[in-house]
Coordinates of C-alpha atoms in Angstrom, one line a residue:
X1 CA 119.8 82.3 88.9
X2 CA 120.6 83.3 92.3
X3 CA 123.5 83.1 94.3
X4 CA 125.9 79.9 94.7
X5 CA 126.2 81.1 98.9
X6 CA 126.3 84.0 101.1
X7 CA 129.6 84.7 100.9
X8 CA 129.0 85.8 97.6
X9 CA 126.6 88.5 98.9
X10 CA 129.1 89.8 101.5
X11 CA 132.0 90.6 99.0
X12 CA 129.2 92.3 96.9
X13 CA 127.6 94.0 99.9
X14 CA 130.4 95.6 101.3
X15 CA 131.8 96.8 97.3
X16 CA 128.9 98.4 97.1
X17 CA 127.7 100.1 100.1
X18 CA 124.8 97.5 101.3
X19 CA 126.5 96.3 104.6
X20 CA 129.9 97.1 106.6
X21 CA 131.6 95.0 109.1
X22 CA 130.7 97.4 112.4
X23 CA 133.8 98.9 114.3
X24 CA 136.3 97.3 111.7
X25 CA 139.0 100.6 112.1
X26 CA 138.8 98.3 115.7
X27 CA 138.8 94.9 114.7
X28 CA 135.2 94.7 114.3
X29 CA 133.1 93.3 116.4
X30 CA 131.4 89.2 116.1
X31 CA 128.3 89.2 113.9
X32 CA 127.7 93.2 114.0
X33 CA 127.2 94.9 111.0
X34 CA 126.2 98.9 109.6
X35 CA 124.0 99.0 106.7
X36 CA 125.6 101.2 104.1
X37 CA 124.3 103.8 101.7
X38 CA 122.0 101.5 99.9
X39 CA 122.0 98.9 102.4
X40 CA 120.3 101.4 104.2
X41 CA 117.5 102.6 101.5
X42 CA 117.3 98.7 100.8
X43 CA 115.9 98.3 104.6
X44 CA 114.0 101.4 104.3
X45 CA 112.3 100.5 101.5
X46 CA 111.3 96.7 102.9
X47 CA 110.1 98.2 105.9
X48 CA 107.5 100.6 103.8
X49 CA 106.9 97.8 101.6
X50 CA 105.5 95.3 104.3
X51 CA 104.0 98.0 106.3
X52 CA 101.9 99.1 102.9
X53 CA 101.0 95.4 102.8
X54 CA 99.9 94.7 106.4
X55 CA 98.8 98.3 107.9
X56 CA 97.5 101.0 104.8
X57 CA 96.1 97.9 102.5
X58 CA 94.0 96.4 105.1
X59 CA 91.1 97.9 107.6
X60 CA 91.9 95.9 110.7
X61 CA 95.7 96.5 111.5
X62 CA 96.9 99.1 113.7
X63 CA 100.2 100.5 114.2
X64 CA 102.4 100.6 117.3
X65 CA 105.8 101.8 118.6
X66 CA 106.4 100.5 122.1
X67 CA 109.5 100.7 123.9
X68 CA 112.8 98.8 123.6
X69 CA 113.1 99.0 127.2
X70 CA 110.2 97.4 129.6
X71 CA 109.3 96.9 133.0
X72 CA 110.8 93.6 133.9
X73 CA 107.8 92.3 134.9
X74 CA 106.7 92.2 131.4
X75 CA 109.9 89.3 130.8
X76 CA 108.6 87.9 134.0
X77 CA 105.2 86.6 133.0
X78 CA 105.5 86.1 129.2
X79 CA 108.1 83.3 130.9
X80 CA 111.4 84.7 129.3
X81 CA 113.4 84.9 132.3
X82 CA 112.8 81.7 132.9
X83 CA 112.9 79.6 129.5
X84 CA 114.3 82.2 126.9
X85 CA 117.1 80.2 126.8
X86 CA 119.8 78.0 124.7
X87 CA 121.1 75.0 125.5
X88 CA 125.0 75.1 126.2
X89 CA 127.9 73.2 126.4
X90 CA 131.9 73.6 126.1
X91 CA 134.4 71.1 124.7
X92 CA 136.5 70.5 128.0
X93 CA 139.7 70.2 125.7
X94 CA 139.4 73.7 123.3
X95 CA 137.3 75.7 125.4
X96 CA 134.9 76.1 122.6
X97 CA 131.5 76.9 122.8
X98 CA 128.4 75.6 121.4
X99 CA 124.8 75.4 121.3
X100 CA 124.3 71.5 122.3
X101 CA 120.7 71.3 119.9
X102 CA 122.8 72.3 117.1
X103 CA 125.4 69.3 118.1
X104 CA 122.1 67.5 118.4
X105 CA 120.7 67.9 115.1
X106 CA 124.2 67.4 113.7
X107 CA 125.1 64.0 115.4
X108 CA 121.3 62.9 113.9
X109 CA 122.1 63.9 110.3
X110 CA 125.2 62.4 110.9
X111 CA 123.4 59.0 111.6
X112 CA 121.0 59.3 109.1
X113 CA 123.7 59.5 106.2
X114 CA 125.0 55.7 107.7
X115 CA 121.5 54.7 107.6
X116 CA 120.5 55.1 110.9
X117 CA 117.0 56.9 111.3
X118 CA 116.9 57.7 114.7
X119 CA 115.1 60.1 117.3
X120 CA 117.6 61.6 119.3
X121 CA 116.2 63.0 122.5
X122 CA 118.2 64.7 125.4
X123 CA 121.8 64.7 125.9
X124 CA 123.0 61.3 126.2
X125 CA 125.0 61.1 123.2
X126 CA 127.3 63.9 124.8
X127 CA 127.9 61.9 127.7
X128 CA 128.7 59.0 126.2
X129 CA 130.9 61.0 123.8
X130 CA 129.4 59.6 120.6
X131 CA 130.2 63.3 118.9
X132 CA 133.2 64.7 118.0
X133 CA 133.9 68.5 118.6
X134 CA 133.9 70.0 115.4
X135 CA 137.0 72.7 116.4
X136 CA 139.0 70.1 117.4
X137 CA 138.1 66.4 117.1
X138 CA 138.1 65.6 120.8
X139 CA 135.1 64.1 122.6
X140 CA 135.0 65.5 126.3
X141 CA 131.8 67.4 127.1
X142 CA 130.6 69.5 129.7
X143 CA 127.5 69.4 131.2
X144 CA 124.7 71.1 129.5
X145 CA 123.2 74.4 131.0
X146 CA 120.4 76.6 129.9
X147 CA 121.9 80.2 128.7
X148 CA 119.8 83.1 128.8
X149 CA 119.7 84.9 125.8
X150 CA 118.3 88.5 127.0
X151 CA 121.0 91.3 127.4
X152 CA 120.6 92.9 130.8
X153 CA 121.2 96.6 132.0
X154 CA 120.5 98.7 134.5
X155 CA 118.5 102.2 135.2
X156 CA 118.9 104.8 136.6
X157 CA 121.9 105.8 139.4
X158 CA 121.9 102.9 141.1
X159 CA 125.0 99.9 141.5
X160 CA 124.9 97.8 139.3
X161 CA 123.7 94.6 141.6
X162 CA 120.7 96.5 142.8
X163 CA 118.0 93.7 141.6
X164 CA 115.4 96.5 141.4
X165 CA 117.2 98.7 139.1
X166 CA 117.7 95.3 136.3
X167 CA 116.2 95.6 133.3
X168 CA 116.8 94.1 130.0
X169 CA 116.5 95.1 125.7
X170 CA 113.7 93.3 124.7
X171 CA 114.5 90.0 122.9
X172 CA 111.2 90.6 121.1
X173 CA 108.6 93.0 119.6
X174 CA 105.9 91.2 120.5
X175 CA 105.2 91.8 124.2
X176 CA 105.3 95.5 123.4
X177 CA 102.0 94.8 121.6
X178 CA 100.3 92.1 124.4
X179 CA 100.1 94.9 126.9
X180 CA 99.6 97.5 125.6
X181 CA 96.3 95.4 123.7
X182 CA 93.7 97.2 126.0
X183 CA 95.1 101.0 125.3
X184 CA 94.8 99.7 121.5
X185 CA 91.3 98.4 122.0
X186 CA 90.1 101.4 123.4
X187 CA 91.2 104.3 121.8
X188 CA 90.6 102.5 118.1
X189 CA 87.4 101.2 118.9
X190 CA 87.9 97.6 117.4
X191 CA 86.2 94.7 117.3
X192 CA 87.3 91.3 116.8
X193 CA 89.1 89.7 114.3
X194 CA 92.0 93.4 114.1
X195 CA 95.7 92.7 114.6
X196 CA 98.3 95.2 115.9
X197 CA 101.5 95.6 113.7
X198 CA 105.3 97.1 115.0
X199 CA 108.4 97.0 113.4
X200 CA 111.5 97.5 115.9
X201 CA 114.8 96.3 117.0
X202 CA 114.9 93.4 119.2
X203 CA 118.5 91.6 120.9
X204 CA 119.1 88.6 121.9
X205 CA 122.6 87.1 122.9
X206 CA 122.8 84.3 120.8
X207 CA 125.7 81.6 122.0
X208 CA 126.5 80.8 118.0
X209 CA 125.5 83.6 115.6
X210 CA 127.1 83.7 112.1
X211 CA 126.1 84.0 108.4
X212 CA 126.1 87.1 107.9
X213 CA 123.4 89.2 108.7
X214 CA 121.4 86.2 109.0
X215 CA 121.7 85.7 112.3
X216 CA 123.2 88.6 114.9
X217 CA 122.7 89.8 118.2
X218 CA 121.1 93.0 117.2
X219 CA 118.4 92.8 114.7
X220 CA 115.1 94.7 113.5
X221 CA 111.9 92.7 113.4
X222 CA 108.4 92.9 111.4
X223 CA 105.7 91.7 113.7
X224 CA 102.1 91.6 113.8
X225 CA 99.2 90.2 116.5
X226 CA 96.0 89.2 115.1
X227 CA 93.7 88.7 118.3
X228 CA 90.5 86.7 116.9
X229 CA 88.1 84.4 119.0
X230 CA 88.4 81.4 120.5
X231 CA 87.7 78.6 117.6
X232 CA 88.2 80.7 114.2
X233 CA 92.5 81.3 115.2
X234 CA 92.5 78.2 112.9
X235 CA 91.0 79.3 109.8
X236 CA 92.9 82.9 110.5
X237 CA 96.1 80.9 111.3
X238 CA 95.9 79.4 107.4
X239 CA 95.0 82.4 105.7
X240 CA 97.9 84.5 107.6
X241 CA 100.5 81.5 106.5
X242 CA 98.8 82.0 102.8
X243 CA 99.0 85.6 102.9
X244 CA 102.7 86.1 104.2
X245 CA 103.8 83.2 101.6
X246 CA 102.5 85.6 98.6
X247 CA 104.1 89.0 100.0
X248 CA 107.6 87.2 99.7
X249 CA 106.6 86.3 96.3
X250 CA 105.5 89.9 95.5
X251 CA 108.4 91.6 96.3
X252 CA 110.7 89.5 94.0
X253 CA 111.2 86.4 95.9
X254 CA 110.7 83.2 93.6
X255 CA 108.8 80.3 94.9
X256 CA 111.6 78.0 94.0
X257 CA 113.1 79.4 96.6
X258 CA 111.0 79.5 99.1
X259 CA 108.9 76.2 100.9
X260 CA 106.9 76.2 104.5
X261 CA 108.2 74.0 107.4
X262 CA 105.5 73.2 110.1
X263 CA 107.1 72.7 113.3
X264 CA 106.5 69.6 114.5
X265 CA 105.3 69.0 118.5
X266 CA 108.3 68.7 119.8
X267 CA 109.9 72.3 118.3
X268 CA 106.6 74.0 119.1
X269 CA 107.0 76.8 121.9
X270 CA 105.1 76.0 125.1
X271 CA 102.3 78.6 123.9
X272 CA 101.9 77.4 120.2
X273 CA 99.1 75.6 119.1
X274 CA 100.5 75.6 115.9
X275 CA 103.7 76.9 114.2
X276 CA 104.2 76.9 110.1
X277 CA 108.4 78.4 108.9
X278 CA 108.5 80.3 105.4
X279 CA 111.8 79.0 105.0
X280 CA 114.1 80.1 102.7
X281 CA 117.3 78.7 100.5
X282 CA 120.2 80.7 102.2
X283 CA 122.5 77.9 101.9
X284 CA 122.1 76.3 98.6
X285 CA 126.4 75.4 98.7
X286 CA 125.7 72.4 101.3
X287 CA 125.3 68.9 100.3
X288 CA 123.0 67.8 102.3
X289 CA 119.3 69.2 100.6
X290 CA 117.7 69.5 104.1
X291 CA 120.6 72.0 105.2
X292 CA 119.8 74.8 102.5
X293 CA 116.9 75.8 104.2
X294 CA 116.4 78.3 107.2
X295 CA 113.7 80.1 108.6
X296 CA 112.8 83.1 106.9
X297 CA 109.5 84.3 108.9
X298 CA 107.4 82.3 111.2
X299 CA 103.4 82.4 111.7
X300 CA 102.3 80.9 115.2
X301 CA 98.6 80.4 116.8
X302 CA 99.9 81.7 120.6
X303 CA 96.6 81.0 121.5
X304 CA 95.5 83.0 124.9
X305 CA 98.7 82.8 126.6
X306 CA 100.1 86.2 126.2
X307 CA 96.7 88.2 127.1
X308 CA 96.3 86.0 130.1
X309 CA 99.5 85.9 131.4
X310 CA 99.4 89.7 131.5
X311 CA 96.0 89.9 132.9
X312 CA 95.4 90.4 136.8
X313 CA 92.6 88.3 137.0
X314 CA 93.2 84.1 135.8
X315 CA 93.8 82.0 139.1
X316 CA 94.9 78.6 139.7
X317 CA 93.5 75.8 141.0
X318 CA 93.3 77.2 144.6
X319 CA 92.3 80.6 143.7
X320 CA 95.7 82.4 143.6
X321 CA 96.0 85.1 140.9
X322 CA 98.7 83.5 138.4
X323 CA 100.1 87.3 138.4
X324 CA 99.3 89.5 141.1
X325 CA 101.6 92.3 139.7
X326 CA 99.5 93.2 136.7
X327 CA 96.8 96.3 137.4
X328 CA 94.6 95.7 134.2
X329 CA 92.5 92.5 132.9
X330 CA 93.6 92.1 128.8
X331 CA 90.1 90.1 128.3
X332 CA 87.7 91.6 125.3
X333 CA 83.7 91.7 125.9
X334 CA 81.9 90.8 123.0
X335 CA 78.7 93.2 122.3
X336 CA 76.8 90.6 120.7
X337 CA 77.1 87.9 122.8
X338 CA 77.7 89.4 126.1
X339 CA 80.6 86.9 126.6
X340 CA 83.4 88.3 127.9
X341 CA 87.1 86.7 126.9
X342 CA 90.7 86.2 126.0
X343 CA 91.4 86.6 122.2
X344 CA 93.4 83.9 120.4
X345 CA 96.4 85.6 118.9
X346 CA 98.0 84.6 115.4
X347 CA 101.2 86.1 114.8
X348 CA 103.4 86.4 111.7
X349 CA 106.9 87.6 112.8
X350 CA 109.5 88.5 110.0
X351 CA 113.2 89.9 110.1
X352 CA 114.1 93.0 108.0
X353 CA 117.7 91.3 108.1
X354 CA 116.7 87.9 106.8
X355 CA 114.4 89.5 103.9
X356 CA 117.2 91.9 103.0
X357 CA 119.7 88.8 102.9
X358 CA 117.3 86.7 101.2
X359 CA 116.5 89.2 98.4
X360 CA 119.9 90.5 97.9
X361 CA 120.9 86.3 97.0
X362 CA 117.6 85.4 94.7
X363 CA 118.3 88.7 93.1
X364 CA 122.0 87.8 92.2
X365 CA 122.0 87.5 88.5
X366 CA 125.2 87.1 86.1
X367 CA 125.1 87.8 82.1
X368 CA 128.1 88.1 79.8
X369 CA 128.5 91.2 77.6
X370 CA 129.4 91.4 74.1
X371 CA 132.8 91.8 75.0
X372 CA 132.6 88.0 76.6
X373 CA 132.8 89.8 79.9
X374 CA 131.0 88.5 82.7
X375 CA 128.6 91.4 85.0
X376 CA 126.6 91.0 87.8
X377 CA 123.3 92.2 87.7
X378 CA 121.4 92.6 91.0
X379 CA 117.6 91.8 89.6
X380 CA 115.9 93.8 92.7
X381 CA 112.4 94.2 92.6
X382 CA 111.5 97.5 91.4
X383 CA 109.6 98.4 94.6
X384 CA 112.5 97.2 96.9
X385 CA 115.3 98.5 94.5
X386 CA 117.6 101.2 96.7
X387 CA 117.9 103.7 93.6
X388 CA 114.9 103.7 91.0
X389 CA 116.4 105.9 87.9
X390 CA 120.3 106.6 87.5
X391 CA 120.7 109.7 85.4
X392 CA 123.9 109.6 83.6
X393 CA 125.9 112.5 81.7
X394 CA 127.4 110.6 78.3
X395 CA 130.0 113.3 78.6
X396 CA 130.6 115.3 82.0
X397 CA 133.1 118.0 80.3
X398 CA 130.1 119.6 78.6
X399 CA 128.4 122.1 80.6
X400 CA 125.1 121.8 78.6
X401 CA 124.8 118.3 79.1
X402 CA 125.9 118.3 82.6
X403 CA 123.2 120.3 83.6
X404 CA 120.6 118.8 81.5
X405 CA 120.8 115.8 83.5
X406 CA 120.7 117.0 86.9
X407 CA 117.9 119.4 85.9
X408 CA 116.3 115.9 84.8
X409 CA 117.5 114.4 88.3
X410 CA 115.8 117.1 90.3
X411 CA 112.3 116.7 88.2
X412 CA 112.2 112.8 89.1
X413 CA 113.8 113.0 92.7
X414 CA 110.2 113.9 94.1
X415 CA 108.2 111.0 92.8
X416 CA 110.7 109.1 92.8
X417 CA 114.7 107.8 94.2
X418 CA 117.0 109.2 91.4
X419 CA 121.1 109.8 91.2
X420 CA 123.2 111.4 89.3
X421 CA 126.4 110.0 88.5
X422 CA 129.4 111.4 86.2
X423 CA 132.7 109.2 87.7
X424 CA 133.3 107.1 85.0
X425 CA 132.6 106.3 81.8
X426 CA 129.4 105.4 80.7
X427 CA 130.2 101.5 80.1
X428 CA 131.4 101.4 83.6
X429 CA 128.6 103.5 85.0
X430 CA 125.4 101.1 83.5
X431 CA 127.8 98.3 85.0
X432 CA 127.8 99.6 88.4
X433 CA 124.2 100.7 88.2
X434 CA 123.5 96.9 87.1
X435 CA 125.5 95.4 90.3
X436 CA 123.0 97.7 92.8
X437 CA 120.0 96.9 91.4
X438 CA 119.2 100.2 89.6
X439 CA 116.3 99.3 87.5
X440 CA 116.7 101.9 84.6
X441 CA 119.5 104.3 83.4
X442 CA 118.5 107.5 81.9
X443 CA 122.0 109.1 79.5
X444 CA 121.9 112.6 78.2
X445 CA 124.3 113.0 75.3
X446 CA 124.9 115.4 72.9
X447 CA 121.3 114.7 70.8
X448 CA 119.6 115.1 73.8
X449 CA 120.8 118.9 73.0
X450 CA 118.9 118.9 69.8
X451 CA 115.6 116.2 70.5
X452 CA 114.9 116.9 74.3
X453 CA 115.5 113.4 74.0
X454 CA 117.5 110.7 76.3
X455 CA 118.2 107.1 76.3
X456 CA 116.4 104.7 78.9
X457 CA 118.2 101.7 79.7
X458 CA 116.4 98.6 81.0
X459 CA 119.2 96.3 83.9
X460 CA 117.4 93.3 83.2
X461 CA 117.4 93.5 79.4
X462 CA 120.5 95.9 78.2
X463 CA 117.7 97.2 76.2
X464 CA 117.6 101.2 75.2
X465 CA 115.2 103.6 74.1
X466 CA 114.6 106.8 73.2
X467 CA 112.1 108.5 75.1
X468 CA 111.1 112.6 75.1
X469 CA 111.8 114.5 78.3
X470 CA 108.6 115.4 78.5
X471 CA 107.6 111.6 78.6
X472 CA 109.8 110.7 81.1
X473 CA 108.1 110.9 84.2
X474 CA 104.9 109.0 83.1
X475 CA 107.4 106.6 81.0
X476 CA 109.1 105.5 83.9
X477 CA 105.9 105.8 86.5
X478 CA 104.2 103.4 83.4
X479 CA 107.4 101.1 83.8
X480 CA 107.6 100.4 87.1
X481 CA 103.6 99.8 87.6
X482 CA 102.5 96.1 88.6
X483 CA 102.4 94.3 85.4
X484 CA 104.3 96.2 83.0

């Protein structure tokens, strides 16, 4: 089981402490959010858990950190200024605003489901008004205009039109890595195929965003470049889709849940060679089947664009450099065959919002208690779960067993995330544990006095067991090894 629709996730998330509507003493503010307690840890530990995966458990990634704010000639020739863009248009009578390929893909669908099959192409269908607004059922259009989606700002002291002091956030993580490929190169010391891996915030001013934390203006991103030569990006393209496909299922997503999208031509960006979506089920509530799926992480062949456009040396056809503001060549020189070139570069890209959305719904779990009483269970991942161990006082009046368990909290905190909790009873307490994602409850009552004994309690099962405090550690460690 996982969860009928996000909305479901956002009641839990903010009862909870995953996510908080940001500024909300003000009103809030559209599609911003604050990662709570264990929203927070929950981030954390997806972020260690793909960095493990793609930087310690392999020999050919390196790590990077570049800035949020670049040079603006970096947005210049990776062509963002230029086409990092939306399509928009307004409804003439409401004022309302909306991305005109998302009216497109509607106003298709919406033919499809009266038989029509058709490719819809450009923005005819506007014009002629053969789509409704959806806000409020009127068919008057305005033109549609390209919207840049990079926030701008300045630096420094200057005013504020100065076009010398503009610079923007970086829509992206990626460009970070393109240039700064040759300082990589040559203080590692790699040869061909070796990626280069960053995780970072990245904003974009999106015209529609929504869902949740599926889709805002300020969002963290899991990147990686994997420069290879010309003529193997294909084979490396395949085994990177492969690869990513299995780390989803590794950390608790289920495949029934999951399904690859290749773009086809027309979606491809003007760099691609080849674009395949890990999509994912975020909206399993709509009718149509087509519509449950969204993209959850995307792995693209960018070919050589990004390493040439940043290089001082390609010309044109009459000899003009194609970007006479760069000062280095990004080209590699291959030792064994004395060819020099411009890697291929295969890049997976992820969201730490989207994989934290998307394991927070396939974890959703329900189960009714003895009492006919119906509990949520969050069925986290034990790697990605925000606490690991809950140690729980059966009665928090008694001094001696009080200070058992936090002396038992303090031995696990340093191998592994433990809590101690004492504010309720101990019904309420495994049922708030459960609803988090804690994936074992450790209770010290009055026997524990007697045995050195406690109880471990499995979320997934309700099953208990007696285990010495002694055994603890290596119980739990034992537990929460792949495969037990």
């Amino acid at each position: 089981m996982s969860a009928p629709n996000i909305d479901t996730i956002v009641s839990l998330a903010k009862r909870r402490g995953f996510v908080y509507p940001s500024s909300e003493i003000y009103g809030g503010l559209g599609s911003a959010w604050d990662y709570g307690q264990l929203g927070d840890e929950l981030c954390v530990n997806v972020r260690a858990a793909w960095w493990r995966w793609m930087v310690y458990e392999r020999d050919d990634i390196e790590g990077l950190d570049s800035s949020i704010i670049l040079n603006r000639l970096v947005w210049k020739y990776s062509g963002h200024e230029d086409t990092f863009s939306d399509p928009l248009v307004d409804c003439r009578e409401c004022q309302s605003r909306f991305r005109a390929d998302k009216l497109r893909e509607q106003y298709r669908q919406s033919k499809a489901k009266a038989g029509e099959y058709i490719l819809v192409m450009g923005w005819r269908f506007l014009e002629r008004g053969e789509l409704k607004c959806p806000n409020c059922g009127k068919a008057n259009w305005t033109g549609v205009r390209p919207f840049n989606l990079m926030f701008r700002t300045h630096v420094g002291a200057t005013a504020e039109d100065d076009a010398d002091a503009l610079v923007y956030l970086r829509p992206e993580t990626a460009q970070g890595i393109f240039i700064n490929f040759l300082n990589v190169l040559n203080t590692s010391r790699r040869k061909l195929p070796f990626g280069v891996a960053q995780i970072g915030k990245s904003f974009r001013n999106e015209v529609t965003p929504g869902n949740f934390i599926f889709r805002t203006r300020e969002f963290e991103q899991m990147e990686m470049e994997y420069f290879v030569r010309p003529g193997e990006d294909e084979q490396a393209h395949q085994e990177w889709i492969d690869a990513c496909r299995q780390w989803f299922l590794d950390i608790g997503i289920s495949a029934g849940n999951l399904r690859l999208y290749e773009q086809p031509k027309e979606e491809l960006a003007h760099y691609a060679k080849r674009t395949v979506d890990i999509q994912y089920r975020f909206f399993p509530e709509r009718e149509d089947e087509e519509r449950h799926w969204d993209e959850l992480m995307g792995i693209a062949n960018r070919t050589d664009f990004d390493l040439k456009t940043h290089s001082k040396k390609p010309e044109d056809a009459e000899g003009k450099r194609l970007n006479p503001d760069s000062t280095e060549d990004l080209s590699y020189f291959d030792e064994q065959t004395k060819q020099r070139f411009y890697p291929y570069v295969i890049e997976p890209a992820a969201g730490v919002n989207r994989t934290v959305l998307a394991l927070l719904m396939d974890a959703y779990s329900e189960k009714t208690n003895d009492k006919g009483e119906t509990r949520v269970i969050l069925k986290l991942h034990h790697s990605i779960a925000p606490i690991k161990v809950a140690v729980l006082p059966l009665a928090k009046n008694k001094p001696e067993i009080v200070g058992m368990a936090k002396a038992i909290k303090r031995s696990l905190q340093p191998i592994m995330r433990a809590v101690y909790d004492d504010t309720g009873g101990i019904g309420k307490l495994y049922a708030r544990q459960d609803e988090v994602g804690t994936p074992f409850c450790v209770t010290v009552d009055h026997q524990s006095l007697e045995d050195e004994a406690v109880t471990v309690r499995d979320r997934d099962t309700w099953a208990q067991e007696r285990v010495k405090v002694s055994e603890l550690p290596t119980y739990l460690l034992q537990r929460f090894s792949p495969g037990s």
